[in-house]
Coordinates of C-alpha atoms in Angstrom, one line a residue:
X15 CA -10.9 17.0 10.2
X16 CA -8.5 15.7 7.5
X17 CA -9.1 16.0 4.0
X18 CA -7.3 14.6 0.9
X19 CA -7.6 16.2 -2.7
X20 CA -6.3 14.3 -5.9
X21 CA -4.8 16.0 -8.8
X22 CA -2.8 14.9 -11.7
X23 CA -5.1 12.9 -13.7
X24 CA -6.0 13.1 -17.4
X25 CA -6.1 11.5 -20.5
X26 CA -2.9 9.8 -21.7
X27 CA -1.5 7.4 -24.9
X28 CA -0.5 3.9 -23.8
X29 CA 3.3 4.2 -22.7
X30 CA 3.1 7.6 -21.2
X31 CA 3.1 8.4 -17.9
X32 CA 1.0 10.6 -15.1
X33 CA 2.1 11.5 -11.5
X34 CA -0.6 11.7 -9.4
X35 CA -0.6 14.2 -5.9
X36 CA -2.7 13.7 -2.7
X37 CA -3.0 16.9 -0.5
X38 CA -4.0 16.3 2.8
X39 CA -5.1 19.2 5.2
X40 CA -6.8 20.0 8.4
X41 CA -5.7 19.3 12.2
X42 CA -3.1 16.6 11.2
X43 CA -0.6 15.4 13.5
X44 CA 0.8 12.2 11.8
X45 CA 0.0 10.3 8.5
X46 CA 0.3 6.5 9.4
X47 CA -0.1 5.3 6.2
X48 CA -1.1 6.8 2.5
X49 CA -2.0 4.4 -0.2
X50 CA -3.8 4.8 -3.7
X51 CA -6.9 2.4 -4.7
X52 CA -8.4 2.3 -8.3
X53 CA -11.6 1.3 -9.6
X54 CA -12.6 0.8 -13.4
X55 CA -16.4 0.5 -15.1
X56 CA -17.4 -3.0 -13.8
X57 CA -14.7 -4.2 -11.6
X58 CA -14.0 -4.2 -7.8
X59 CA -12.1 -1.5 -6.2
X60 CA -8.4 -2.4 -5.8
X61 CA -5.5 -1.4 -4.0
X62 CA -2.7 0.2 -6.4
X63 CA 0.0 0.8 -3.8
X64 CA 0.3 1.9 -0.1
X65 CA 3.4 3.5 1.7
X66 CA 3.5 3.4 5.8
X67 CA 5.2 5.9 8.3
X68 CA 8.3 2.7 8.5
X69 CA 8.7 3.4 4.8
X70 CA 7.3 0.0 3.5
X71 CA 5.5 -0.2 0.7
X72 CA 3.5 -2.3 -1.2
X73 CA 2.3 -2.8 -4.8
X74 CA -0.2 -4.7 -7.1
X75 CA 1.1 -7.3 -9.0
X76 CA -0.4 -5.4 -12.3
X77 CA 1.5 -2.1 -11.4
X78 CA 5.1 -3.4 -9.7
X79 CA 7.8 -2.2 -11.6
X80 CA 5.7 0.4 -13.3
X81 CA 4.2 2.8 -10.4
X82 CA 6.4 4.2 -7.5
X83 CA 4.5 5.6 -4.5
X84 CA 6.1 8.1 -2.4
X85 CA 5.4 11.3 0.0
X86 CA 6.4 14.5 1.5
X87 CA 6.3 14.8 5.1
X88 CA 6.8 18.7 5.1
X89 CA 4.2 18.9 2.4
X90 CA 1.8 16.5 4.1
X91 CA 1.2 15.4 0.1
X92 CA 1.6 11.8 -1.0
X93 CA 2.4 10.8 -4.8
X94 CA 1.8 8.0 -7.4
X95 CA 4.3 8.2 -10.2
X96 CA 2.7 6.2 -13.2
X97 CA 4.9 5.0 -16.2
X98 CA 4.3 2.6 -19.2
X99 CA 0.5 3.5 -18.9
X100 CA -1.6 0.7 -20.4
X101 CA -5.3 0.8 -21.0
X102 CA -6.2 -1.4 -18.4
X103 CA -5.0 1.2 -16.0
X104 CA -8.1 3.0 -16.9
X105 CA -9.9 4.1 -13.6
X106 CA -11.0 6.6 -11.3
X107 CA -7.8 7.0 -8.7
X108 CA -8.4 7.7 -4.8
X109 CA -6.2 8.6 -2.5
X110 CA -6.5 7.4 1.2
X111 CA -4.9 8.0 4.4
X112 CA -4.8 7.7 8.1
X113 CA -3.5 8.5 11.2
X114 CA -4.0 11.2 14.3
X115 CA -5.2 14.1 14.3
X116 CA -4.1 17.4 16.1
X117 CA -6.5 16.3 18.7
X118 CA -5.1 12.9 18.8
X119 CA -7.9 11.3 17.5
X120 CA -7.5 8.7 14.8
X121 CA -8.8 9.5 11.1
X122 CA -9.4 7.7 7.9
X123 CA -9.8 9.7 5.0
X124 CA -10.4 9.1 1.3
X125 CA -10.3 11.6 -1.5
X126 CA -12.8 12.4 -4.1
X127 CA -10.9 10.3 -6.9
X128 CA -9.5 11.8 -10.0
X129 CA -10.0 10.0 -13.4
X130 CA -6.8 8.6 -15.6
X131 CA -7.9 7.4 -18.9
X132 CA -5.1 5.7 -20.7
X133 CA -6.2 5.5 -24.8
X134 CA -4.9 6.1 -28.2

């Protein structure tokens, strides 16, 4: 199986920055796509950003120009750089990834989430 562990969340003041990490481990052959979702209290889960094996990226309009998604293939780790944070960015952030395991089986994995709180 493929497991994902998020890290880097915490408390930050408005205008500050955080970098989230998503470390993938297990029997990985290839990661086709890695993405970040978030869910704030009382709101639906929403897509924040995704990156595909071809290097394509997509961002929610609310974070475009402030957040940057990237990955390190050698480390099987993805990142979400968050700048100019706003209180409305407060949420639990989840990492997701899919692809093929070393046994050539499709996987679709989710991390358990990391809390990001933006507050004065």
